[in-house]
Structures are given as structure tokens and as C-alpha cells.
């Protein structure tokens, strides 16, 4: 195989160093984008008169042939290729002979790899948006079924106030919407072309950067060639945005894991999404949410890794950047697999147990705020009402009773303004229904939210 380096080099690389230096085993992921970038570059070189139209035609045919070979499983690469860019160039020379040696005119692997990575990431961001939408739709379907299902709402993981299960699920729809918006924003900065910045300083060859940018669907070009080849901010931003997706998935995972425990028993896991134990025959384990929760760590790790990799680099390109690829690829593969698994879990892996949640909601003091609010409506200052109800809770706990067990006589002793309607006011369904402030869990509000979400994400 012809060595890639110029004639300055006399001796071949030490084999271990060759392997250490190579990125071909992972950057082969960029093959399609590398071909797209090269085709746009070849076209532009022809249009600018740097090479002839005939040469352009040959280069493009050769590049398309490599694409076909790759889809037929016939494009072989190895450690001698070093990276995907050299692999394509080597194969092109094998196919076309010396005309192939004109392709790299006015370009460097530094702007080339930046181009490939951005094109690859842009595709993946668009796919991710579809996956995030599917996940939202899964949550919305469940929310639709559970508007009137009551579940304890928690703060500090202590029962606080009853809420609609639908309201709880819609909170995740909101989070995922923010994730989608973040990706739209990140995509703007991914979608800028570094191609034509060459190694670092631009080129004396009369190229047209705007033409290649347009052909590749970039919305702008980098205006500083040094920045073009050494910017990896977009990789950090992308990984940060994915980290938040993983955070959201992990929080829901943690809830599902708790809910599926016998202590809560708010959901049953369907056989399609749960696993057994090799030893304990009675076990049904929530492996899916546990894995998603666990996978967060590696994505956060990649974010930290990228930031650390970049922070000490002098301008412009440094080989350290080669380390960005595995981080970005693994981030994408991890979030993709996690989103798919969590969507399936929500779609067909959970059976909520409304009876259990109802029992939980009825067996606590999570309607205490409503007694205070009731007194406020009768003109009692809130802090005074709060103290009074606190005392009632304390005494009820001592007697082993709940607020609903107090007689009207006992209520009147607490405050003469209390009427028979107190019993209805503190029933869980009524407690939920009454919270009609905007964004609250009141059933009417939840209904409105569902309608508006379905419209927003064209369900
Ligand atoms: N494989 C390299 C990377 O991933 C491609 C660019 C190499 N450029 C260079 N001047 N050595 O960054």
C-alpha cells in the first residue's frame, strides 16, 4: 500500500504507533458524510476551473462507486488506511488512477473531518427529534388514559398533595419539549461549514466555499479559518443537550423503579419489558429503567471528557480532536437506544394500578392544605389556619385517624366557621379538581394541557 505521507518520510511507522494513531476503526461511521463532502468539493473544483469538468465527472463517479461498494459490504478498510479520509482517497486512486490525486486540492483533513462530523451530527439530531417526539406521544397516550387517576404528589419524597397521574406524565412531556428546542438551537451551530478553511489558514487555490456549503445544506460558513478547524463547541453543546435528555429519562426511570416496587405498587411491569432473576423465581425486575439510569453516567462522562480534551489546546487543529469521535458516537448511540427502550416501556411496558394509588392518596394527610385553604376562604388568615390544621394533624396522628374521620362536631370545635361541605372539600378528587390555577393539576387544566399538547406535536 502506498504510504500516505509525503516523500519527507523514509521509514514506515512502528506498527504499534500506527495502530495507536489510527481512527479508521471508529471514524468509518463518517463514510457517507465523507463521500458527500468529497462529491461537493469535486463539483466545486470543477465549477471553479481548478480541475476540468471531465475530471470532476470521474471523481464523482469514483466516489459513488465507493458508496455502492460500501453498501454491498465490499469496501474494505484496515489500519494502514489510518482514517476514513485516507481510506476513501486510497480506494479512489485504486479505482481511477492518478486523476484521483486531484481530489484533495485546496482541502485538508482538518476541514474535512470537521465537515464530516457536522454533517453526521446534523443527521443524527434530526433523527433524535423524531425519537423525542415518539417518546412524547407515548407519554401523551398514557396521560390521556389517566386524567382522573389520582396519585400522591411528593416533595422530599414525602406525600404532599394528591395530583392527577396525567399531570405527572405531562411534566415529562414539558421536559422533552425543552430538549427538542435545545437540539434545534444546537443544530444552528452544527450547521456551519468549515470546508475550505484547509489546514488552518485558508488556501491560495481559487475555491468557492459558499458553493460547497450550499451543496451540503449548511446555512453559513465559518468566517475564520482557524476557528473553523479548531471549533468543537458544537460537540460539547450537543453532548450537554443529550446529558439533559438522559437526566430526564433517568428521573422517570427512577420513578418507575420506585413505583414498581412492592412498597409502592403503583405500576406492574408487563412481561414484554421486564426481566426475571436467574435465582429467585418470584422476581420481576425493572432492568430497562435501571439501564437507562445507569447509562447517564457515560454520557455525562463524555461531556466532561470533551471539555477536558479541548480546554488546553492552542489554535488551531490538534490531533487531540480525534478523541471527539468516540465520545460523540457513543453519546448518540446511548441516547438513541435509551429513548427507544423508554418509549417502548411507556407504550407497552407499564400497567398503572389506579386502585393502589387511590388507596395511597386516601390514607394520608395530603389534604391538610385544603383544610387551611378552606379556612382562608372563611376569612381566617393563612398562617393562623396553617397552625390550627397542624395541631389537628398532630392530634389525629396520635389517635390513629385521618382528617376525613373527624365528625362535624369536632370540626366545629376546631373552628366555628367550618360547615358540612368540609367533607367534600377534602376528598382527594375534589382536592385535585380545585387546583385550577394555570399550570395546576385541576382536571380541567390537565384536559386543556392535553388538548394543547396534542395540537403542538400533531399527535
Ligand atoms: N483522523 C483525524 C481526526 O479525527 C483527521 C484529521 C487529521 N489531521 C491531521 N492533520 N493529522 O481528527
PDB file of N, CA and C in Angstrom, residues 30 58 110 125 130 139 176 219 291 320 367 418 451:
ATOM      1  N   UNK A  30     -18.249   7.750   9.598  1.00  0.00           N
ATOM      2  CA  UNK A  30     -18.442   9.006   8.858  1.00  0.00           C
ATOM      3  C   UNK A  30     -18.387   8.806   7.342  1.00  0.00           C
ATOM      4  N   UNK A  58     -15.291  12.164 -13.381  1.00  0.00           N
ATOM      5  CA  UNK A  58     -14.620  10.918 -12.985  1.00  0.00           C
ATOM      6  C   UNK A  58     -14.562  10.783 -11.462  1.00  0.00           C
ATOM      7  N   UNK A 110      -8.173  18.437   8.038  1.00  0.00           N
ATOM      8  CA  UNK A 110      -8.662  19.203   9.192  1.00  0.00           C
ATOM      9  C   UNK A 110     -10.033  19.829   8.934  1.00  0.00           C
ATOM     10  N   UNK A 125     -29.178  14.547  14.768  1.00  0.00           N
ATOM     11  CA  UNK A 125     -30.055  15.458  15.510  1.00  0.00           C
ATOM     12  C   UNK A 125     -31.467  15.368  14.935  1.00  0.00           C
ATOM     13  N   UNK A 130     -37.166  13.080  16.006  1.00  0.00           N
ATOM     14  CA  UNK A 130     -38.275  12.148  15.767  1.00  0.00           C
ATOM     15  C   UNK A 130     -38.440  11.193  16.946  1.00  0.00           C
ATOM     16  N   UNK A 139     -45.987   9.253  26.125  1.00  0.00           N
ATOM     17  CA  UNK A 139     -46.405   9.846  27.396  1.00  0.00           C
ATOM     18  C   UNK A 139     -47.815  10.414  27.280  1.00  0.00           C
ATOM     19  N   UNK A 176     -39.219  17.111  27.753  1.00  0.00           N
ATOM     20  CA  UNK A 176     -38.757  16.630  26.440  1.00  0.00           C
ATOM     21  C   UNK A 176     -38.922  17.729  25.389  1.00  0.00           C
ATOM     22  N   UNK A 219     -25.995  26.243   6.492  1.00  0.00           N
ATOM     23  CA  UNK A 219     -26.669  27.532   6.370  1.00  0.00           C
ATOM     24  C   UNK A 219     -25.667  28.685   6.312  1.00  0.00           C
ATOM     25  N   UNK A 291     -31.181   0.344  33.475  1.00  0.00           N
ATOM     26  CA  UNK A 291     -30.101   0.540  32.495  1.00  0.00           C
ATOM     27  C   UNK A 291     -30.044   1.981  32.012  1.00  0.00           C
ATOM     28  N   UNK A 320      -5.493  15.858  19.209  1.00  0.00           N
ATOM     29  CA  UNK A 320      -6.410  15.570  20.322  1.00  0.00           C
ATOM     30  C   UNK A 320      -7.855  15.479  19.831  1.00  0.00           C
ATOM     31  N   UNK A 367     -54.421  16.139  52.284  1.00  0.00           N
ATOM     32  CA  UNK A 367     -55.480  17.134  52.091  1.00  0.00           C
ATOM     33  C   UNK A 367     -55.437  18.221  53.173  1.00  0.00           C
ATOM     34  N   UNK A 418     -66.521  26.226  60.166  1.00  0.00           N
ATOM     35  CA  UNK A 418     -66.493  25.007  59.330  1.00  0.00           C
ATOM     36  C   UNK A 418     -67.896  24.403  59.203  1.00  0.00           C
ATOM     37  N   UNK A 451     -55.058  18.761  25.367  1.00  0.00           N
ATOM     38  CA  UNK A 451     -55.517  19.234  24.058  1.00  0.00           C
ATOM     39  C   UNK A 451     -54.419  20.070  23.402  1.00  0.00           C
TER      40      UNK A 451
END
